[in-house]
């Protein structure tokens, strides 16, 4: 090892010599304007620094939560599928499989406000107004039984809310607790009397099947080849538009899958949706409103898809798709072309 | 799919078994018949190969099609906010090719042009500044190789042996040579004020993935990187600019870095309170658990890379790393930790970068319980899972740096197991 240690020393010296030494500023970049700082510097600290003026009630929050959040987090913040549960878990942290929610785990309310404000809803970040964020945070507190149903959260009373697990954290103590314990000279021979296998991964059998993944990849390649060699039919959507639509579809991909091997996610599979009646994807649990619309004759053609993608609630009121809509007509045209490319 | 060559190593093993060839005593034996690959003129020896420009940007040859990132679908709700795994069982050396280096996104990998890139430095500085990508390229640059390990790497193994493959148990890691500008240079360009204690870094994607970092670390070795392994960062790794926080958990390596705020306190963001904190047995949770402790893994043989050559010479290969410094030594046990021998390090270890180790043995076909144990330059010795559980309990998720065991069976197959 000593040979390596010497080499290390040499390397360290060499890298010191190679590091650029700057005597003074280079004058690169430009001063940030106050408007630019205001647009990006929106983080909120535990002491409330960074919170904008505003307020929102539990009652308003309930409606907003249902429209924007419930699709993943559940109507009562109880979580859908593998999406995070935001409520419950009180008293579970010391138990097996603790349930970590805003109520049971998060130490600071500022973190909830900050995260909802800049990152939620999933696929529509930074679309909520400050008052809406206050209301949604108020509802999350209510769903954790931390405030009553009359509660209104505001910049003024923000710091009065007590988070149950605020005292539940310690700063990393590994240096004191673990490092000395794990820095003993290790045993090299006859370190234990016997060794036995106590648990096997094959018994659980939760490892993804590699062959299956490999075949899917090969199929994808074949499909791509086929698409480039088969001449497009006269009525087929413009490939450039389809490619553009594929990019726009990223906004949809938070909840929808399309094409070979697609499965239902938060939203239904969209393969074949173009020129099909609404609520027809097999095995998906549609909202009563969407099922009703399908039975009432709603067909997903250019016109109806365009209207639905612009403002979902105008076409199917009380549907579950919590998407703000695509305001750009060009984006809608492109994404419809992309959907068409998966309809035969 | 019938004409698709079976390129996986396990597939190769099975095919070998079917023809009775693979497990014949390995090497040294006399050939019964001349090998037609030698005695007959092969197509590649008479015809012509592909011309230059056949693939202007080359991809691995088709026979390596199984060396890809894979994910574990049941781990997360959706692939947009998810993780996949580097195929470490099928790689060698230490540098991870970008194309198979694991990805972790919180709001998906975003598509941003260099021209649209802006980096702001604000907060407790003399002059808040905005840099373009072109500005960054005009600062003096450095090159460093660092590992990036997700805090959740091996997290699924806390409760017991679960995933059968080094890719899945230890593949939330990659190791690249980064080119970039020391963050210190950019902070000094803005002028750090005396009350500064922390920085807060965030990305341009919808998650923003904000993290607080002590100013001391920021001024020490944090890098604003725009190249990896010589070329531009891949979209999935933060193109055009990401942060490197050497030796510290991957979540802090903010991708699509857009803002560095100099502060007198931490923000206590979502990623440093509700996530990436470590709950102990009594329900108390550790926060600010930034450094990645010393760790190692035998990459081959392993469940996805079984022994296919029969008895005789066997190369045991693995990776070791430490966020506290350089790897000093790696020990390997063939018998589940009863006896150990030191492995050979392939090259002088670099601090906070992957180190490759090898142990060459004569395998007689008997069962083995393979383990490796890393020791770093601070004297820290990689612990067993039992030792970690003694301190942290069973409910931890992150920072599992325990010793891993592969059970090698007489037929060369390997399985992830836990041992007493």
XYZ file of C-alpha atoms in Angstrom:
764
model
C 0.000 0.000 0.000
C 2.868 2.354 0.753
C 3.683 2.518 -2.935
C 0.162 3.720 -3.584
C 0.311 6.188 -0.745
C 3.417 7.767 -2.245
C 1.736 7.913 -5.601
C -1.258 9.579 -3.993
C 0.915 12.244 -2.479
C 2.488 12.848 -5.872
C -0.946 13.039 -7.481
C -2.127 15.501 -4.849
C 0.889 17.724 -5.401
C 0.483 17.525 -9.142
C -3.186 18.492 -8.954
C -2.391 21.407 -6.673
C 0.057 22.660 -9.240
C -2.483 22.149 -11.988
C -5.320 23.995 -10.225
C -5.983 27.408 -11.696
C -5.040 30.237 -9.384
C -7.068 33.394 -9.802
C -5.693 36.592 -8.399
C -8.674 38.713 -9.327
C -12.113 38.597 -10.872
C -12.455 37.985 -14.578
C -15.442 40.259 -15.027
C -17.504 37.532 -16.692
C -21.266 37.358 -16.451
C -23.499 40.357 -15.809
C -25.354 41.708 -12.789
C -28.687 39.955 -12.173
C -31.661 42.316 -12.412
C -34.071 42.583 -9.464
C -36.920 41.215 -11.624
C -34.809 38.185 -12.506
C -33.912 37.501 -8.895
C -37.560 37.864 -7.894
C -38.594 35.351 -10.577
C -36.191 32.635 -9.491
C -35.474 33.291 -5.819
C -38.697 31.840 -4.439
C -37.401 29.464 -1.776
C -39.074 29.627 1.613
C -37.182 29.018 4.861
C -38.446 27.566 8.156
C -38.611 31.062 9.696
C -41.052 32.112 6.977
C -38.517 34.156 4.995
C -39.571 34.111 1.367
C -43.300 33.600 1.992
C -45.398 35.982 -0.120
C -48.492 37.716 1.278
C -51.689 35.742 0.865
C -54.050 33.246 2.460
C -56.227 30.244 1.715
C -58.893 28.264 3.566
C -59.311 24.547 4.177
C -62.625 24.739 2.301
C -61.026 26.261 -0.810
C -58.120 23.878 -0.426
C -60.417 20.864 -0.495
C -61.756 21.849 -3.923
C -58.302 22.701 -5.266
C -56.822 19.495 -3.871
C -59.537 17.444 -5.512
C -58.909 19.131 -8.859
C -55.111 19.239 -8.819
C -53.739 16.691 -6.392
C -56.214 13.888 -5.684
C -55.473 12.033 -8.913
C -52.148 10.937 -7.374
C -52.489 11.690 -3.669
C -56.126 10.608 -3.169
C -59.146 12.698 -2.167
C -58.121 12.507 1.481
C -54.350 12.777 0.841
C -54.176 9.047 1.523
C -52.193 8.364 -1.693
C -53.023 6.391 -4.849
C -50.907 3.344 -5.825
C -47.225 4.123 -5.255
C -47.736 7.909 -5.138
C -46.885 9.597 -1.855
C -49.337 9.518 1.012
C -49.592 13.004 2.506
C -51.693 12.178 5.556
C -51.692 9.604 8.342
C -48.806 7.698 9.875
C -49.036 9.412 13.251
C -46.887 7.521 15.765
C -45.452 5.046 13.237
C -41.869 6.326 12.970
C -40.443 3.928 15.579
C -42.402 1.004 14.189
C -41.648 -1.379 11.349
C -42.334 0.281 7.972
C -42.974 3.814 9.259
C -45.475 5.880 7.276
C -43.787 9.207 6.558
C -46.281 11.923 5.668
C -46.501 15.686 6.040
C -48.251 15.099 9.369
C -46.109 12.298 10.746
C -42.674 13.263 9.416
C -42.145 16.682 7.795
C -40.478 18.983 10.349
C -41.280 22.354 8.749
C -44.444 23.726 7.181
C -42.310 26.017 5.005
C -41.103 22.925 3.151
C -44.670 21.975 2.214
C -45.494 25.462 0.969
C -42.225 25.723 -0.953
C -42.618 22.324 -2.607
C -46.265 22.729 -3.598
C -45.541 26.219 -4.881
C -42.625 25.363 -7.135
C -43.074 21.708 -8.057
C -46.734 20.685 -7.840
C -48.999 19.638 -9.415
C -46.924 16.956 -11.148
C -46.706 18.006 -14.798
C -48.055 21.499 -14.073
C -45.502 23.050 -11.758
C -45.720 26.778 -10.996
C -49.302 27.103 -12.234
C -50.888 27.624 -8.804
C -51.383 31.131 -7.421
C -49.971 31.984 -3.991
C -53.463 31.946 -2.442
C -54.136 28.551 -4.003
C -50.912 27.222 -2.479
C -51.954 28.532 0.957
C -55.333 26.810 0.525
C -53.864 23.473 -0.571
C -51.368 23.513 2.304
C -54.248 24.318 4.680
C -56.150 21.301 3.342
C -53.116 19.015 3.766
C -52.877 20.182 7.399
C -56.598 19.514 7.810
C -56.287 16.015 6.315
C -53.665 15.347 9.008
C -56.030 16.595 11.764
C -53.615 19.425 12.535
C -56.179 22.223 11.987
C -59.989 22.347 11.993
C -62.218 22.784 8.957
C -62.651 26.537 9.575
C -58.921 27.156 9.403
C -57.451 29.763 7.060
C -53.678 29.634 6.521
C -51.955 32.936 5.828
C -48.564 34.573 5.827
C -49.452 36.034 9.250
C -50.323 32.807 11.094
C -47.935 30.535 9.184
C -45.390 30.150 11.985
C -48.103 29.352 14.556
C -48.786 25.949 13.022
C -46.986 23.251 15.003
C -45.582 20.341 13.054
C -45.722 17.137 15.158
C -42.282 15.848 14.145
C -40.450 19.191 14.306
C -38.230 17.849 17.112
C -37.683 14.469 15.489
C -34.412 15.177 13.696
C -30.772 15.156 14.743
C -27.790 16.316 12.717
C -25.754 13.453 11.208
C -23.879 11.835 14.102
C -22.082 9.109 12.176
C -18.687 10.653 12.914
C -19.260 10.106 16.630
C -21.447 6.986 16.638
C -20.306 4.933 13.656
C -16.851 5.981 12.493
C -14.985 4.906 15.685
C -16.916 1.624 15.761
C -16.189 0.903 12.099
C -12.541 1.978 12.172
C -11.121 -1.003 14.063
C -8.407 -3.085 12.363
C -10.397 -5.810 10.605
C -10.096 -9.529 11.363
C -8.432 -11.545 8.573
C -8.617 -15.209 9.704
C -11.063 -17.400 11.578
C -13.316 -14.412 12.107
C -16.353 -16.493 12.994
C -17.069 -20.111 13.922
C -19.591 -20.891 11.240
C -21.392 -19.270 8.341
C -24.872 -20.104 7.149
C -27.233 -18.632 4.551
C -30.060 -16.901 6.388
C -31.925 -15.323 3.476
C -32.040 -15.730 -0.315
C -33.124 -13.223 -2.962
C -34.465 -16.043 -5.166
C -37.098 -16.808 -2.534
C -38.589 -13.320 -2.787
C -38.303 -13.304 -6.595
C -38.804 -9.567 -7.162
C -35.932 -9.067 -9.616
C -37.042 -7.802 -13.043
C -36.679 -10.344 -15.862
C -33.730 -9.299 -18.029
C -34.600 -11.324 -21.107
C -37.978 -9.653 -21.311
C -36.401 -6.203 -21.144
C -33.908 -7.147 -23.860
C -36.627 -8.348 -26.191
C -38.649 -5.209 -25.686
C -35.595 -3.178 -26.669
C -35.100 -5.219 -29.840
C -38.753 -4.866 -30.754
C -38.529 -1.118 -30.314
C -35.621 -1.035 -32.767
C -37.570 -3.108 -35.283
C -40.585 -0.848 -35.022
C -38.421 2.192 -35.642
C -36.940 0.584 -38.745
C -40.376 -0.362 -40.038
C -41.630 3.185 -39.588
C -38.870 4.645 -41.703
C -39.156 2.185 -44.592
C -42.933 1.855 -45.049
C -44.239 4.746 -47.173
C -46.690 6.896 -45.275
C -50.318 6.671 -46.367
C -51.807 9.839 -47.852
C -53.949 10.484 -44.801
C -51.203 9.713 -42.291
C -50.154 12.593 -40.059
C -47.114 14.628 -41.080
C -44.016 12.952 -39.555
C -42.523 16.301 -38.560
C -45.733 17.194 -36.756
C -45.757 13.775 -35.087
C -42.189 14.325 -33.916
C -43.168 17.712 -32.528
C -46.173 16.092 -30.869
C -43.955 13.520 -29.241
C -42.191 16.359 -27.432
C -45.465 17.970 -26.363
C -46.632 14.561 -25.165
C -44.026 14.723 -22.386
C -46.529 16.903 -20.565
C -49.042 14.082 -20.852
C -46.515 11.363 -20.021
C -46.718 12.180 -16.332
C -50.026 10.299 -16.360
C -50.398 8.565 -19.758
C -48.525 5.888 -21.694
C -48.879 5.159 -25.404
C -47.628 2.537 -27.868
C -46.281 -0.992 -27.551
C -46.257 -2.335 -24.018
C -48.047 0.699 -22.591
C -49.928 0.176 -19.341
C -52.511 2.255 -17.535
C -50.964 4.750 -15.162
C -52.797 7.550 -13.416
C -54.535 8.017 -16.766
C -55.542 5.406 -19.345
C -53.371 4.030 -22.189
C -53.810 6.338 -25.194
C -52.910 3.851 -27.946
C -55.789 3.905 -30.451
C -57.633 6.745 -28.755
C -57.974 8.769 -31.984
C -61.354 8.188 -33.661
C -62.555 6.049 -30.766
C -65.448 6.707 -28.386
C -64.515 8.134 -24.989
C -63.835 5.822 -22.017
C -63.018 2.744 -24.111
C -59.537 1.721 -22.876
C -60.024 -1.712 -21.387
C -59.315 -2.170 -17.704
C -59.164 1.510 -16.813
C -61.416 2.892 -14.095
C -62.873 6.023 -15.682
C -64.690 8.754 -13.812
C -68.486 8.480 -13.977
C -68.437 11.702 -16.004
C -66.122 10.270 -18.682
C -68.038 6.986 -18.886
C -71.241 8.938 -19.300
C -69.692 11.080 -22.048
C -68.586 7.951 -23.927
C -72.044 6.413 -23.658
C -73.496 9.713 -24.784
C -71.564 9.461 -28.059
C -68.412 11.533 -27.414
C -65.973 10.508 -30.151
C -62.285 11.523 -29.932
C -61.777 13.186 -33.325
C -59.715 16.227 -34.315
C -62.330 18.694 -33.051
C -63.234 17.064 -29.745
C -59.629 16.231 -28.870
C -58.629 19.803 -29.644
C -61.343 21.190 -27.379
C -60.601 18.684 -24.611
C -56.870 19.356 -24.695
C -57.479 23.088 -24.556
C -59.721 22.952 -21.499
C -60.579 19.446 -20.267
C -63.298 20.629 -17.883
C -65.220 22.351 -20.704
C -65.676 19.071 -22.582
C -66.025 16.649 -19.691
C -67.055 18.538 -16.549
C -66.232 16.642 -13.341
C -63.807 14.361 -15.188
C -60.667 13.267 -13.341
C -58.018 14.636 -15.682
C -56.397 17.380 -13.623
C -54.524 18.992 -16.484
C -54.456 22.711 -17.029
C -54.742 22.272 -20.804
C -52.573 23.198 -23.783
C -53.169 26.839 -24.638
C -51.089 26.805 -27.862
C -53.166 25.581 -30.834
C -49.944 24.369 -32.489
C -49.135 22.175 -29.493
C -52.604 20.651 -29.611
C -52.379 19.981 -33.342
C -48.984 18.335 -32.895
C -49.998 16.151 -29.980
C -53.158 15.037 -31.800
C -50.985 14.070 -34.783
C -48.837 12.098 -32.353
C -51.919 10.337 -30.922
C -53.089 9.572 -34.486
C -49.771 7.918 -35.250
C -50.740 5.271 -32.676
C -54.204 4.640 -34.162
C -54.638 2.118 -36.942
C -37.745 -12.857 -32.125
C -36.361 -16.340 -32.963
C -33.403 -14.992 -34.888
C -32.386 -12.609 -32.115
C -29.037 -13.752 -30.780
C -29.229 -14.568 -27.116
C -26.696 -12.125 -25.829
C -27.231 -12.234 -22.085
C -24.579 -13.987 -20.072
C -27.177 -16.148 -18.392
C -28.503 -17.063 -21.813
C -24.992 -17.957 -22.880
C -24.616 -20.170 -19.845
C -27.857 -21.989 -20.579
C -26.953 -22.450 -24.234
C -23.593 -23.839 -23.150
C -25.235 -26.302 -20.802
C -27.562 -27.478 -23.543
C -24.671 -28.395 -25.816
C -22.657 -29.764 -22.916
C -19.739 -27.478 -23.617
C -19.610 -24.658 -21.166
C -18.714 -26.455 -17.983
C -16.090 -28.827 -19.325
C -12.852 -28.448 -17.413
C -11.692 -24.978 -18.334
C -8.583 -24.438 -20.406
C -5.397 -26.344 -20.987
C -6.980 -29.421 -22.603
C -5.950 -30.667 -26.025
C -8.397 -30.030 -28.883
C -9.883 -33.151 -30.476
C -10.428 -31.481 -33.851
C -9.036 -28.384 -35.533
C -11.072 -25.289 -34.812
C -12.881 -24.173 -37.996
C -12.696 -20.576 -36.758
C -8.983 -20.983 -37.363
C -8.746 -23.477 -40.215
C -11.506 -22.017 -42.388
C -11.373 -18.559 -43.905
C -14.039 -16.542 -42.117
C -16.255 -13.946 -43.841
C -14.585 -11.105 -41.961
C -11.187 -12.284 -43.141
C -12.042 -12.224 -46.820
C -14.751 -9.603 -47.284
C -14.817 -5.994 -46.165
C -16.055 -4.374 -43.007
C -18.069 -1.234 -42.528
C -16.694 2.027 -43.835
C -15.985 5.085 -41.781
C -19.112 7.148 -41.090
C -21.258 3.983 -40.976
C -22.213 5.283 -37.545
C -21.140 8.916 -37.161
C -21.643 8.541 -33.426
C -20.911 4.954 -32.501
C -22.983 2.687 -30.319
C -21.898 -0.621 -28.748
C -21.911 -3.611 -31.115
C -25.161 -5.595 -31.137
C -23.656 -8.452 -29.129
C -23.502 -6.148 -26.120
C -27.185 -5.245 -26.317
C -27.824 -6.578 -22.816
C -25.415 -4.076 -21.241
C -28.042 -1.437 -20.578
C -29.627 0.502 -17.751
C -32.610 -1.269 -16.248
C -35.225 -0.179 -13.769
C -37.290 -1.945 -11.148
C -40.876 -1.052 -12.025
C -42.373 -1.767 -8.605
C -40.007 0.694 -6.881
C -41.710 3.923 -7.920
C -45.121 5.126 -9.065
C -43.959 6.401 -12.419
C -40.855 6.471 -14.634
C -40.904 10.299 -14.752
C -39.969 10.434 -11.090
C -37.867 7.329 -10.792
C -34.473 5.690 -11.025
C -32.695 3.040 -13.040
C -29.464 1.135 -12.564
C -26.002 1.040 -14.155
C -25.077 -2.440 -15.505
C -22.005 -2.623 -13.243
C -22.007 -6.424 -13.510
C -21.046 -6.111 -17.196
C -18.545 -3.223 -17.066
C -14.870 -3.190 -16.142
C -12.294 -0.545 -15.369
C -13.679 2.429 -13.479
C -15.121 4.954 -15.940
C -18.853 4.574 -16.543
C -19.892 5.275 -20.144
C -22.534 7.998 -20.080
C -24.971 5.974 -22.175
C -25.412 3.328 -19.491
C -24.823 5.463 -16.379
C -27.902 5.314 -14.151
C -30.547 8.063 -14.250
C -32.578 9.540 -11.447
C -35.159 12.210 -12.198
C -37.724 13.885 -9.977
C -39.713 15.597 -12.742
C -38.236 13.918 -15.820
C -35.106 14.676 -17.854
C -35.584 18.064 -19.492
C -34.543 19.164 -22.950
C -32.644 22.462 -22.762
C -30.381 24.083 -25.349
C -27.070 25.586 -24.266
C -28.305 28.898 -25.667
C -31.231 28.839 -23.220
C -29.050 28.080 -20.228
C -28.668 30.684 -17.453
C -26.938 30.352 -14.094
C -27.749 32.889 -11.382
C -25.704 33.517 -8.253
C -27.559 35.608 -5.698
C -28.127 36.035 -1.980
C -25.301 37.125 0.328
C -22.965 38.281 -2.429
C -21.593 41.682 -3.375
C -22.994 41.510 -6.911
C -25.685 39.020 -7.906
C -24.626 37.651 -11.291
C -26.087 35.840 -14.296
C -23.856 33.607 -16.429
C -24.587 32.107 -19.820
C -23.152 28.768 -20.914
C -20.593 30.637 -23.011
C -19.523 32.626 -19.932
C -18.813 29.399 -18.031
C -16.491 28.194 -20.780
C -14.317 31.298 -20.306
C -13.401 30.514 -16.687
C -10.310 28.409 -15.933
C -11.304 24.755 -16.030
C -10.366 21.642 -14.070
C -10.726 17.900 -14.709
C -11.618 15.450 -11.948
C -12.949 11.916 -11.787
C -15.639 11.361 -9.173
C -18.200 8.718 -8.307
C -21.818 9.717 -7.914
C -23.777 7.337 -5.691
C -27.469 7.769 -4.950
C -28.123 7.738 -1.210
C -30.684 4.985 -1.865
C -28.180 2.636 -3.516
C -28.591 -0.786 -1.835
C -31.560 0.694 0.045
C -33.836 -2.166 -0.944
C -31.493 -4.585 0.850
C -31.960 -3.190 4.383
C -34.659 -5.622 5.341
C -33.021 -8.599 3.651
C -31.583 -10.017 0.421
C -34.044 -8.825 -2.156
C -32.787 -8.101 -5.686
C -30.779 -10.681 -7.550
C -28.037 -8.815 -9.354
C -25.235 -6.326 -8.702
C -26.910 -3.958 -11.156
C -29.996 -3.808 -8.951
C -28.351 -3.952 -5.533
C -25.461 -1.550 -6.289
C -26.136 0.052 -9.683
C -27.241 3.512 -8.486
C -23.665 4.630 -9.056
C -21.515 5.961 -11.844
C -18.015 7.333 -12.148
C -17.028 9.925 -14.720
C -14.268 12.333 -15.513
C -15.811 15.793 -15.248
C -14.679 19.017 -16.805
C -15.933 22.203 -15.246
C -15.310 25.325 -13.226
C -14.793 25.189 -9.444
C -17.898 26.676 -7.812
C -15.500 28.669 -5.655
C -14.359 30.606 -8.735
C -17.934 31.631 -9.593
C -18.770 32.538 -5.982
C -15.677 34.693 -5.722
C -16.599 36.392 -8.980
C -19.837 37.481 -7.236
C -18.058 38.259 -3.935
C -19.089 36.271 -0.843
C -20.271 38.344 2.114
C -18.963 37.642 5.650
C -22.326 36.409 7.013
C -22.498 33.594 4.421
C -22.600 30.046 5.871
C -24.552 27.981 3.324
C -25.430 27.810 -0.328
C -28.725 26.654 -1.754
C -28.538 25.065 -5.207
C -31.460 24.329 -7.512
C -32.112 22.985 -11.002
C -34.139 24.358 -13.911
C -36.528 21.367 -14.068
C -39.970 21.361 -12.481
C -38.725 19.521 -9.395
C -35.932 22.115 -8.912
C -34.478 19.528 -6.509
C -33.127 22.259 -4.209
C -30.447 21.352 -1.697
C -28.521 23.266 0.965
C -24.751 22.775 1.119
C -22.405 24.217 3.771
C -20.278 27.030 2.349
C -17.134 25.211 3.494
C -17.849 22.329 1.105
C -18.910 24.719 -1.653
C -15.545 26.465 -1.446
C -13.599 23.224 -1.157
C -14.201 20.908 -4.114
C -17.688 21.468 -5.567
C -17.584 21.672 -9.335
C -19.897 23.282 -11.901
C -19.477 20.668 -14.639
C -20.379 20.784 -18.308
C -18.519 17.782 -19.703
C -18.303 14.165 -18.653
C -15.841 11.640 -20.063
C -14.746 14.263 -22.557
C -18.090 15.027 -24.156
C -21.122 17.098 -23.288
C -23.280 15.834 -20.436
C -26.177 13.675 -21.570
C -29.672 15.101 -21.195
C -30.413 12.575 -18.470
C -27.391 13.733 -16.481
C -28.236 17.430 -16.579
C -27.206 18.805 -19.983
C -25.837 21.399 -20.313
C -24.607 21.980 -16.720
C -24.730 20.022 -13.479
C -23.183 20.299 -10.049
C -20.614 17.790 -8.745
C -20.423 17.444 -4.965
C -17.544 14.963 -4.554
C -18.105 12.120 -2.100
C -21.569 13.328 -1.112
C -24.940 11.764 -1.903
C -26.081 11.954 -5.521
C -29.237 13.956 -4.814
C -27.045 16.998 -4.089
C -25.477 16.867 -7.561
C -28.163 19.166 -8.942
C -28.775 18.734 -12.674
C -29.650 21.592 -15.036
C -28.138 23.844 -12.348
C -29.815 27.231 -12.616
C -29.234 29.016 -9.326
C -26.822 29.187 -6.413
C -28.056 31.289 -3.508
C -25.557 32.228 -0.829
C -27.332 32.126 2.543
C -26.787 32.269 6.297
C -28.990 29.206 6.947
C -30.167 26.020 5.218
C -33.505 26.107 3.376
C -34.648 22.700 4.765
C -36.110 21.797 1.380
C -38.218 18.750 0.647
C -35.169 16.785 -0.512
C -33.325 17.372 2.764
C -36.156 16.835 5.246
C -38.890 14.496 4.027
C -36.447 12.585 1.804
C -32.764 11.659 2.134
C -33.029 11.583 5.934
C -32.368 8.402 7.894
C -34.862 7.170 10.460
C -33.330 5.231 13.355
C -34.936 2.467 15.398
C -36.329 4.875 18.007
C -38.084 6.990 15.367
C -35.530 9.826 15.481
C -34.144 10.726 12.072
C -30.698 11.831 11.055
C -30.549 14.777 8.694
C -27.654 16.223 6.685
C -26.221 12.741 6.161
C -24.241 13.898 3.160
C -21.057 11.850 2.916
C -21.163 8.400 1.328
C -19.270 5.900 3.497
C -16.748 3.382 2.174
C -18.317 0.558 0.209
C -17.448 -2.169 -2.259
C -19.132 -4.788 -4.419
C -17.979 -7.830 -6.370
C -19.305 -7.173 -9.864
C -18.246 -10.536 -11.300
C -19.015 -13.279 -10.638
C -22.464 -12.139 -9.535
C -26.059 -13.213 -10.251
C -26.158 -11.540 -13.687
C -22.571 -12.511 -14.457
C -22.202 -16.161 -13.430
C -19.120 -18.334 -13.943
C -19.488 -19.945 -17.374
C -16.000 -21.372 -17.906
C -15.869 -24.226 -15.449
C -13.056 -24.973 -13.025
C -9.637 -23.397 -13.037
C -8.465 -19.812 -13.195
C -11.152 -17.332 -12.141
C -10.967 -13.550 -12.027
C -13.001 -12.024 -9.236
C -13.583 -8.359 -10.113
C -15.161 -5.566 -8.121
C -15.484 -1.878 -7.355
C -14.718 0.051 -4.183
C -15.190 3.688 -3.220
C -15.386 6.100 -0.309
C -16.780 9.593 0.063
C -14.279 10.244 2.856
C -11.159 9.833 0.739
C -9.350 7.226 -1.331
C -9.620 3.458 -1.071
C -6.676 2.064 0.875
C -7.349 -1.668 0.600
C -10.032 -4.138 -0.399
C -10.335 -7.573 1.210
C -12.198 -10.486 -0.352
C -13.658 -13.495 1.454
C -14.602 -16.737 -0.319
C -16.291 -18.225 2.760
C -18.832 -15.667 3.907
C -16.488 -13.585 6.053
C -14.603 -16.247 8.038
C -11.309 -15.629 6.264
C -10.138 -12.698 4.180
C -7.359 -11.951 1.718
C -6.417 -8.607 0.203
C -7.343 -8.021 -3.404
C -5.134 -6.375 -6.039
C -6.007 -2.765 -6.818
C -5.899 -2.182 -10.562
C -4.534 1.360 -10.306
C -3.573 3.866 -7.608
C -6.868 4.853 -5.972
C -8.092 8.412 -6.398
C -10.097 10.163 -3.695
C -13.873 10.031 -4.114
C -13.645 7.975 -7.277
C -14.239 4.314 -8.056
C -11.343 1.911 -7.589
C -11.233 -1.384 -9.478
C -9.989 -4.468 -7.631
C -9.237 -8.010 -8.745
C -8.557 -11.284 -6.991
C -7.344 -14.122 -9.194
C -8.040 -17.610 -7.816
C -8.144 -21.253 -8.892
C -11.767 -22.289 -8.607
C -12.311 -25.982 -7.954
C -16.068 -25.826 -8.436
C -16.938 -25.725 -4.771
C -19.532 -23.360 -3.385
C -18.375 -19.936 -2.326
C -19.905 -17.138 -0.273
C -18.166 -14.190 -1.917
C -17.773 -10.930 -0.037
C -15.665 -7.812 -0.406
C -14.747 -5.255 2.242
C -13.407 -1.774 1.518
C -11.020 0.112 3.807
C -10.481 3.783 3.069
C -7.676 6.228 3.693
C -9.232 7.287 7.023
C -9.110 3.711 8.325
C -12.875 3.223 8.042
C -13.771 -0.422 7.353
C -16.940 -1.253 5.406
C -19.322 -2.815 7.976
C -21.567 -5.868 7.751
C -25.317 -5.459 7.485
C -25.623 -6.728 11.075
C -23.237 -4.038 12.318
C -25.235 -1.331 10.546
C -28.557 -2.649 11.832
C -27.143 -2.624 15.357
C -26.702 1.155 15.104
C -29.522 2.157 12.765
C -32.233 -0.467 13.149
C -34.241 -1.947 10.298
C -36.235 1.018 9.023
C -33.431 2.889 7.331
C -33.565 3.424 3.577
C -30.533 5.440 2.588
C -26.780 5.057 3.070
C -26.663 1.276 3.206
C -22.955 0.549 2.708
C -22.996 -2.995 4.082
C -20.876 -5.914 2.899
C -22.691 -7.864 0.159
C -22.684 -11.657 -0.163
C -22.974 -13.640 -3.413
C -23.565 -17.380 -3.079
C -21.646 -19.071 -5.920
C -23.025 -22.530 -6.631
C -21.131 -25.518 -8.104
C -22.646 -24.835 -11.552
C -21.273 -21.279 -11.505
C -24.626 -19.557 -10.935
C -24.708 -16.837 -8.266
C -27.418 -15.607 -5.917
C -27.830 -12.637 -3.581
C -27.955 -14.007 -0.027
C -27.555 -12.925 3.561
C -25.327 -14.942 5.849
C -24.989 -15.390 9.588
